[in-house]
mmCIF file of C-alpha atoms and ligand atoms in Angstrom:
data_model
loop_
_atom_site.group_PDB
_atom_site.id
_atom_site.type_symbol
_atom_site.label_atom_id
_atom_site.label_comp_id
_atom_site.label_asym_id
_atom_site.label_seq_id
_atom_site.Cartn_x
_atom_site.Cartn_y
_atom_site.Cartn_z
ATOM 1 C CA UNK D 179 8.148 -13.429 -10.835
ATOM 2 C CA UNK D 180 7.744 -14.751 -14.551
ATOM 3 C CA UNK D 181 4.689 -12.407 -14.884
ATOM 4 C CA UNK D 182 6.863 -9.302 -14.674
ATOM 5 C CA UNK D 183 8.881 -10.519 -17.985
ATOM 6 C CA UNK D 184 6.415 -8.122 -19.997
ATOM 7 C CA UNK D 185 7.428 -5.107 -17.815
ATOM 8 C CA UNK D 186 8.645 -2.064 -19.835
ATOM 9 C CA UNK D 187 8.886 -0.001 -16.751
ATOM 10 C CA UNK D 188 12.419 0.228 -14.868
ATOM 11 C CA UNK D 189 12.756 -2.663 -12.155
ATOM 12 C CA UNK D 190 15.275 -3.372 -9.511
ATOM 13 C CA UNK D 191 16.033 -6.456 -7.536
ATOM 14 C CA UNK D 192 17.470 -6.163 -3.853
ATOM 15 C CA UNK D 193 18.558 -9.071 -2.000
ATOM 16 C CA UNK D 194 19.531 -9.423 1.455
ATOM 17 C CA UNK D 195 20.208 -13.039 2.934
ATOM 18 C CA UNK D 196 16.940 -14.844 2.371
ATOM 19 C CA UNK D 197 14.796 -11.721 1.515
ATOM 20 C CA UNK D 198 14.584 -10.492 -2.202
ATOM 21 C CA UNK D 199 12.345 -7.692 -3.521
ATOM 22 C CA UNK D 200 11.428 -6.281 -6.871
ATOM 23 C CA UNK D 201 10.707 -2.552 -7.061
ATOM 24 C CA UNK D 202 9.534 -0.448 -10.075
ATOM 25 C CA UNK D 203 10.953 2.859 -10.315
ATOM 26 C CA UNK D 204 7.522 3.941 -11.605
ATOM 27 C CA UNK D 205 5.568 4.729 -8.634
ATOM 28 C CA UNK D 206 8.383 3.337 -6.276
ATOM 29 C CA UNK D 207 6.036 0.290 -6.436
ATOM 30 C CA UNK D 208 7.350 -2.647 -4.447
ATOM 31 C CA UNK D 209 5.925 -5.741 -6.797
ATOM 32 C CA UNK D 210 7.484 -8.615 -4.951
ATOM 33 C CA UNK D 211 8.820 -9.594 -1.492
ATOM 34 C CA UNK D 212 9.993 -13.258 -1.087
ATOM 35 C CA UNK D 213 11.237 -14.589 2.131
ATOM 36 C CA UNK D 214 13.037 -17.900 1.734
ATOM 37 C CA UNK D 215 11.678 -18.148 -1.653
ATOM 38 C CA UNK D 216 8.071 -17.666 -0.419
ATOM 39 C CA UNK D 217 6.323 -14.583 -2.088
ATOM 40 C CA UNK D 218 4.424 -12.289 0.210
ATOM 41 C CA UNK D 219 2.859 -10.043 -2.176
ATOM 42 C CA UNK D 220 0.204 -10.276 -4.888
ATOM 43 C CA UNK D 221 0.250 -8.627 -8.299
ATOM 44 C CA UNK D 222 -2.575 -9.151 -10.823
ATOM 45 C CA UNK D 223 -1.638 -11.049 -13.888
ATOM 46 C CA UNK D 224 -3.460 -8.332 -15.625
ATOM 47 C CA UNK D 225 -1.430 -5.455 -14.009
ATOM 48 C CA UNK D 226 -0.269 -2.686 -16.642
ATOM 49 C CA UNK D 227 3.514 -2.711 -16.032
ATOM 50 C CA UNK D 228 4.237 -0.200 -18.908
ATOM 51 C CA UNK D 229 3.786 2.990 -16.941
ATOM 52 C CA UNK D 230 0.480 3.809 -18.545
ATOM 53 C CA UNK D 231 -1.442 3.155 -15.519
ATOM 54 C CA UNK D 232 -0.822 2.664 -11.583
ATOM 55 C CA UNK D 233 -0.027 -0.989 -11.048
ATOM 56 C CA UNK D 234 -2.654 -3.439 -9.750
ATOM 57 C CA UNK D 235 -0.874 -5.198 -6.646
ATOM 58 C CA UNK D 236 2.321 -4.874 -4.854
ATOM 59 C CA UNK D 237 2.564 -1.926 -2.810
ATOM 60 C CA UNK D 238 1.268 1.197 -4.256
ATOM 61 C CA UNK D 239 2.105 4.658 -2.339
ATOM 62 C CA UNK D 240 -0.843 6.908 -2.117
ATOM 63 C CA UNK D 241 0.163 10.617 -1.360
ATOM 64 C CA UNK D 242 -0.577 13.492 -0.724
ATOM 65 C CA UNK D 243 -4.104 12.113 -0.458
ATOM 66 C CA UNK D 244 -5.531 8.681 0.049
ATOM 67 C CA UNK D 245 -8.420 7.320 -1.937
ATOM 68 C CA UNK D 246 -11.281 9.903 -2.611
ATOM 69 C CA UNK D 247 -9.986 12.087 0.408
ATOM 70 C CA UNK D 248 -9.581 15.189 -1.835
ATOM 71 C CA UNK D 249 -12.330 18.057 -1.681
ATOM 72 C CA UNK D 250 -12.467 18.286 -5.397
ATOM 73 C CA UNK D 251 -12.148 14.438 -6.216
ATOM 74 C CA UNK D 252 -15.509 14.424 -7.922
ATOM 75 C CA UNK D 253 -13.886 16.797 -10.617
ATOM 76 C CA UNK D 254 -10.632 15.380 -11.293
ATOM 77 C CA UNK D 255 -11.178 11.694 -10.166
ATOM 78 C CA UNK D 256 -7.660 11.269 -9.621
ATOM 79 C CA UNK D 257 -7.807 8.685 -6.635
ATOM 80 C CA UNK D 258 -4.805 8.079 -4.319
ATOM 81 C CA UNK D 259 -2.751 10.825 -5.005
ATOM 82 C CA UNK D 260 0.090 11.998 -7.244
ATOM 83 C CA UNK D 261 2.758 9.558 -6.980
ATOM 84 C CA UNK D 262 1.956 6.268 -7.904
ATOM 85 C CA UNK D 263 1.631 7.044 -11.454
ATOM 86 C CA UNK D 264 5.201 8.815 -12.076
ATOM 87 C CA UNK D 265 8.924 7.856 -12.073
ATOM 88 C CA UNK D 266 10.734 8.382 -8.864
ATOM 89 C CA UNK D 267 14.420 8.964 -8.830
ATOM 90 C CA UNK D 268 17.182 7.169 -6.953
ATOM 91 C CA UNK D 269 18.644 9.110 -4.006
ATOM 92 C CA UNK D 270 20.806 6.760 -2.290
ATOM 93 C CA UNK D 271 21.571 3.090 -1.876
ATOM 94 C CA UNK D 272 23.154 1.420 1.220
ATOM 95 C CA UNK D 273 24.454 -2.143 1.873
ATOM 96 C CA UNK D 274 25.688 -3.352 5.113
ATOM 97 C CA UNK D 275 25.796 -6.592 6.858
ATOM 98 C CA UNK D 276 22.632 -5.713 8.661
ATOM 99 C CA UNK D 277 20.409 -4.089 5.725
ATOM 100 C CA UNK D 278 20.098 -3.532 2.163
ATOM 101 C CA UNK D 279 18.303 -0.328 1.293
ATOM 102 C CA UNK D 280 17.176 2.430 -1.407
ATOM 103 C CA UNK D 281 15.807 5.806 -1.090
ATOM 104 C CA UNK D 282 13.834 7.074 -3.857
ATOM 105 C CA UNK D 283 11.899 10.344 -4.371
ATOM 106 C CA UNK D 284 9.332 11.375 -6.707
ATOM 107 C CA UNK D 285 10.107 13.497 -9.786
ATOM 108 C CA UNK D 286 7.159 15.818 -9.251
ATOM 109 C CA UNK D 287 5.415 17.006 -6.346
ATOM 110 C CA UNK D 288 3.826 20.280 -7.034
ATOM 111 C CA UNK D 289 0.607 20.200 -8.727
ATOM 112 C CA UNK D 290 -2.574 22.390 -9.039
ATOM 113 C CA UNK D 291 -4.454 19.642 -7.032
ATOM 114 C CA UNK D 292 -2.781 20.145 -3.804
ATOM 115 C CA UNK D 293 -1.425 22.989 -1.711
ATOM 116 C CA UNK D 294 2.446 23.717 -2.645
ATOM 117 C CA UNK D 295 5.140 22.716 -0.344
ATOM 118 C CA UNK D 296 5.131 18.797 0.445
ATOM 119 C CA UNK D 297 8.076 16.862 -0.448
ATOM 120 C CA UNK D 298 8.240 12.987 -0.156
ATOM 121 C CA UNK D 299 11.006 10.387 0.046
ATOM 122 C CA UNK D 300 10.296 6.413 0.170
ATOM 123 C CA UNK D 301 13.052 4.315 1.988
ATOM 124 C CA UNK D 302 12.711 0.575 1.102
ATOM 125 C CA UNK D 303 14.927 -1.439 3.423
ATOM 126 C CA UNK D 304 15.498 -5.079 3.570
ATOM 127 C CA UNK D 305 16.982 -7.302 6.432
ATOM 128 C CA UNK D 306 17.423 -11.101 6.150
ATOM 129 C CA UNK D 307 13.916 -11.426 7.773
ATOM 130 C CA UNK D 308 11.992 -8.171 6.796
ATOM 131 C CA UNK D 309 10.849 -5.718 4.201
ATOM 132 C CA UNK D 310 10.293 -2.265 5.457
ATOM 133 C CA UNK D 311 8.849 0.615 3.539
ATOM 134 C CA UNK D 312 9.106 4.153 5.165
ATOM 135 C CA UNK D 313 7.094 6.800 3.592
ATOM 136 C CA UNK D 314 8.606 10.225 4.576
ATOM 137 C CA UNK D 315 6.628 13.438 4.121
ATOM 138 C CA UNK D 316 8.396 16.885 4.700
ATOM 139 C CA UNK D 317 6.519 20.296 4.743
ATOM 140 C CA UNK D 318 8.820 22.915 3.507
ATOM 141 C CA UNK D 319 5.898 25.588 3.577
ATOM 142 C CA UNK D 320 5.493 28.238 6.310
ATOM 143 C CA UNK D 321 1.778 26.804 6.737
ATOM 144 C CA UNK D 322 0.231 23.821 7.720
ATOM 145 C CA UNK D 323 -0.717 21.407 4.900
ATOM 146 C CA UNK D 324 -3.460 18.519 5.064
ATOM 147 C CA UNK D 325 -1.746 15.150 4.325
ATOM 148 C CA UNK D 326 -3.475 11.773 3.901
ATOM 149 C CA UNK D 327 -1.367 8.807 2.636
ATOM 150 C CA UNK D 328 -1.214 5.010 2.572
ATOM 151 C CA UNK D 329 1.164 2.131 2.020
ATOM 152 C CA UNK D 330 -1.580 0.267 0.071
ATOM 153 C CA UNK D 331 -0.094 -3.378 0.243
ATOM 154 C CA UNK D 332 -1.852 -6.206 -1.589
ATOM 155 C CA UNK D 333 -0.821 -9.502 0.198
ATOM 156 C CA UNK D 334 -1.105 -13.000 -1.362
ATOM 157 C CA UNK D 335 -3.475 -15.226 0.126
ATOM 158 C CA UNK D 336 -3.817 -18.830 -1.273
ATOM 159 C CA UNK D 337 -7.372 -18.726 -0.573
ATOM 160 C CA UNK D 338 -8.949 -15.544 0.950
ATOM 161 C CA UNK D 339 -11.881 -17.546 2.292
ATOM 162 C CA UNK D 340 -9.473 -19.542 4.172
ATOM 163 C CA UNK D 341 -7.502 -16.784 6.187
ATOM 164 C CA UNK D 342 -8.178 -14.720 9.419
ATOM 165 C CA UNK D 343 -6.841 -11.357 9.937
ATOM 166 C CA UNK D 344 -5.509 -10.734 13.550
ATOM 167 C CA UNK D 345 -5.080 -7.487 15.533
ATOM 168 C CA UNK D 346 -7.963 -5.516 14.469
ATOM 169 C CA UNK D 347 -10.854 -4.768 16.566
ATOM 170 C CA UNK D 348 -13.428 -1.881 17.225
ATOM 171 C CA UNK D 349 -15.606 0.282 14.943
ATOM 172 C CA UNK D 350 -14.687 1.010 11.492
ATOM 173 C CA UNK D 351 -15.742 3.217 8.492
ATOM 174 C CA UNK D 352 -17.354 0.965 5.896
ATOM 175 C CA UNK D 353 -16.717 2.337 2.406
ATOM 176 C CA UNK D 354 -18.600 -0.339 0.933
ATOM 177 C CA UNK D 355 -21.657 0.969 2.509
ATOM 178 C CA UNK D 356 -21.394 4.904 2.258
ATOM 179 C CA UNK D 357 -18.802 5.331 5.220
ATOM 180 C CA UNK D 358 -21.425 3.457 7.635
ATOM 181 C CA UNK D 359 -19.802 2.498 11.077
ATOM 182 C CA UNK D 360 -19.401 -1.306 11.326
ATOM 183 C CA UNK D 361 -17.895 -3.377 14.195
ATOM 184 C CA UNK D 362 -14.832 -5.391 13.450
ATOM 185 C CA UNK D 363 -16.056 -9.222 13.332
ATOM 186 C CA UNK D 364 -14.173 -11.715 15.420
ATOM 187 C CA UNK D 365 -12.956 -13.728 13.901
ATOM 188 C CA UNK D 366 -12.006 -11.736 10.971
ATOM 189 C CA UNK D 367 -12.873 -13.421 7.776
ATOM 190 C CA UNK D 368 -13.325 -12.256 4.434
ATOM 191 C CA UNK D 369 -16.347 -13.734 2.444
ATOM 192 C CA UNK D 370 -17.709 -10.649 0.683
ATOM 193 C CA UNK D 371 -16.442 -7.169 -0.461
ATOM 194 C CA UNK D 372 -14.613 -5.440 1.940
ATOM 195 C CA UNK D 373 -13.612 -1.846 2.054
ATOM 196 C CA UNK D 374 -12.914 -0.896 5.465
ATOM 197 C CA UNK D 375 -11.124 2.062 7.295
ATOM 198 C CA UNK D 376 -10.168 1.092 10.814
ATOM 199 C CA UNK D 377 -9.466 4.269 12.826
ATOM 200 C CA UNK D 378 -6.612 2.374 14.885
ATOM 201 C CA UNK D 379 -3.011 2.902 15.961
ATOM 202 C CA UNK D 380 -2.630 -0.736 16.705
ATOM 203 C CA UNK D 381 1.200 -1.703 15.613
ATOM 204 C CA UNK D 382 0.747 -5.394 14.212
ATOM 205 C CA UNK D 383 -1.542 -7.397 12.381
ATOM 206 C CA UNK D 384 -1.419 -10.687 11.000
ATOM 207 C CA UNK D 385 -2.701 -13.005 8.070
ATOM 208 C CA UNK D 386 -3.208 -16.458 9.672
ATOM 209 C CA UNK D 387 -4.104 -19.570 7.686
ATOM 210 C CA UNK D 388 -5.749 -21.917 10.223
ATOM 211 C CA UNK D 389 -3.369 -21.138 13.259
ATOM 212 C CA UNK D 390 -0.273 -20.555 11.202
ATOM 213 C CA UNK D 391 0.781 -16.908 10.565
ATOM 214 C CA UNK D 392 1.415 -16.616 7.164
ATOM 215 C CA UNK D 393 2.495 -12.813 7.122
ATOM 216 C CA UNK D 394 3.080 -10.329 9.993
ATOM 217 C CA UNK D 395 2.367 -6.601 8.990
ATOM 218 C CA UNK D 396 3.909 -3.983 11.666
ATOM 219 C CA UNK D 397 2.648 -0.358 11.271
ATOM 220 C CA UNK D 398 4.042 3.058 12.469
ATOM 221 C CA UNK D 399 3.329 6.596 11.930
ATOM 222 C CA UNK D 400 -0.632 5.755 11.102
ATOM 223 C CA UNK D 401 -3.898 6.695 12.375
ATOM 224 C CA UNK D 402 -5.877 3.795 10.734
ATOM 225 C CA UNK D 403 -5.358 0.696 8.756
ATOM 226 C CA UNK D 404 -7.584 -0.215 5.523
ATOM 227 C CA UNK D 405 -8.845 -3.529 4.662
ATOM 228 C CA UNK D 406 -9.801 -4.015 1.075
ATOM 229 C CA UNK D 407 -10.966 -6.914 -1.157
ATOM 230 C CA UNK D 408 -13.125 -5.767 -4.170
ATOM 231 C CA UNK D 409 -14.644 -9.427 -4.507
ATOM 232 C CA UNK D 410 -16.634 -10.604 -7.434
ATOM 233 C CA UNK D 411 -18.575 -7.474 -8.700
ATOM 234 C CA UNK D 412 -16.169 -4.912 -8.070
ATOM 235 C CA UNK D 413 -13.217 -6.844 -9.285
ATOM 236 C CA UNK D 414 -14.874 -7.751 -12.735
ATOM 237 C CA UNK D 415 -15.275 -4.029 -13.175
ATOM 238 C CA UNK D 416 -11.287 -3.686 -13.139
ATOM 239 C CA UNK D 417 -9.587 -3.938 -16.348
ATOM 240 C CA UNK D 418 -6.514 -4.746 -14.607
ATOM 241 C CA UNK D 419 -7.687 -7.599 -12.364
ATOM 242 C CA UNK D 420 -8.588 -11.232 -13.702
ATOM 243 C CA UNK D 421 -11.854 -12.690 -12.811
ATOM 244 C CA UNK D 422 -11.046 -15.107 -9.844
ATOM 245 C CA UNK D 423 -7.870 -13.093 -8.528
ATOM 246 C CA UNK D 424 -9.902 -11.571 -5.524
ATOM 247 C CA UNK D 425 -9.631 -14.922 -4.241
ATOM 248 C CA UNK D 426 -5.804 -14.459 -4.022
ATOM 249 C CA UNK D 427 -5.454 -11.216 -2.250
ATOM 250 C CA UNK D 428 -6.314 -8.972 0.573
ATOM 251 C CA UNK D 429 -5.242 -5.523 1.319
ATOM 252 C CA UNK D 430 -4.045 -4.363 4.573
ATOM 253 C CA UNK D 431 -2.944 -0.706 4.334
ATOM 254 C CA UNK D 432 -0.934 1.418 6.829
ATOM 255 C CA UNK D 433 -2.670 4.815 6.400
ATOM 256 C CA UNK D 434 -3.136 8.437 7.738
ATOM 257 C CA UNK D 435 -6.872 9.125 6.964
ATOM 258 C CA UNK D 436 -8.225 10.776 9.886
ATOM 259 C CA UNK D 437 -7.835 14.394 9.340
ATOM 260 C CA UNK D 438 -4.048 15.013 9.487
ATOM 261 C CA UNK D 439 -2.140 18.348 8.816
ATOM 262 C CA UNK D 440 1.726 18.592 8.613
ATOM 263 C CA UNK D 441 2.893 21.447 10.316
ATOM 264 C CA UNK D 442 5.154 23.997 8.649
ATOM 265 C CA UNK D 443 8.667 22.831 8.504
ATOM 266 C CA UNK D 444 7.784 19.367 10.161
ATOM 267 C CA UNK D 445 8.391 15.790 8.994
ATOM 268 C CA UNK D 446 6.190 12.668 9.256
ATOM 269 C CA UNK D 447 7.070 9.143 8.585
ATOM 270 C CA UNK D 448 4.456 6.444 7.604
ATOM 271 C CA UNK D 449 6.229 2.859 8.088
ATOM 272 C CA UNK D 450 5.327 -0.830 7.437
ATOM 273 C CA UNK D 451 7.160 -3.588 7.828
ATOM 274 C CA UNK D 452 6.664 -6.933 6.670
ATOM 275 C CA UNK D 453 7.580 -10.372 8.040
HETATM 276 O O1 TA6 C 668 -8.007 1.151 -0.101
HETATM 277 C C1 TA6 C 668 -9.159 0.924 -0.710
HETATM 278 C C2 TA6 C 668 -9.416 1.585 -1.994
HETATM 279 O O2 TA6 C 668 -9.512 2.936 -1.555
HETATM 280 C C3 TA6 C 668 -10.878 1.023 -2.473
HETATM 281 O O3 TA6 C 668 -11.906 1.979 -2.239
HETATM 282 C C4 TA6 C 668 -10.561 0.480 -3.876
HETATM 283 O O4 TA6 C 668 -11.084 1.372 -4.892
HETATM 284 C C5 TA6 C 668 -9.095 0.471 -3.816
HETATM 285 O O5 TA6 C 668 -8.372 1.213 -2.903
HETATM 286 C C6 TA6 C 668 -8.383 0.434 -5.189
HETATM 287 O O6 TA6 C 668 -8.294 1.763 -5.726
HETATM 288 P P1 TA6 C 668 -7.572 1.825 -7.160
HETATM 289 O O7 TA6 C 668 -7.626 3.396 -7.548
HETATM 290 O O8 TA6 C 668 -6.161 1.423 -7.333
HETATM 291 O O9 TA6 C 668 -8.613 1.076 -8.108
#
């Protein structure tokens, strides 16, 4: 946790039994989740922790659009929505024998960049053995509103070339290749740039090293999972990522990317649980 010591954004630490997480109010961004002292998440040593830019690593919240899924993205170039680079406020905190949780909401949700009427809340919950992040969206308007979003988690991997992702199969959209259709490899290894949208409802994925499960990632309310590693060329173009750090991370993102619209008056919950 030492590399958060230079942070000027407000950070909170939550603990519950053997679980501990560090959360930034800037972006409602989880920076660290440790279970029994073992870190599950990756944050770049070069991440900006001063509120001037979104944070490279941890769990960015992408909302109300994911990535480039905005009809006007070429004009405004504002990837991954409106909430990862603003301060969130604390709405509630709960501590029981079973859970420690905090509920946050973004201070600004209306923007000229998206139809008016959506609101969001993030509930971060620690149990003795898990961290859950639930992104609640509500449509307060009287018309349906398009919504895409993601919990863009960066997982720590001691050596990404030595892990296997388990739980994914079937075709994917290859964003590293102009959205061409690819087929999920088996075994699912990472040895080059990967930027894939898997249109799947699968509820559980795992990161394994040899046959041992390092991290289990559970998904709810999604229509897709995104797997990302920028590899050498793309990561060296990122000012907030150090040269060899692509070897220490993989993103597995719980996402809504397949053309969902939230009906008037309705709510949606996108949730990721990490164990
Ligand atoms: O989720 C994958 C992705 O959309 C990639 O295309 C890649 O650009 C990544 O997210 C990081 O985006 P960022 O805007 O945080 O640099």
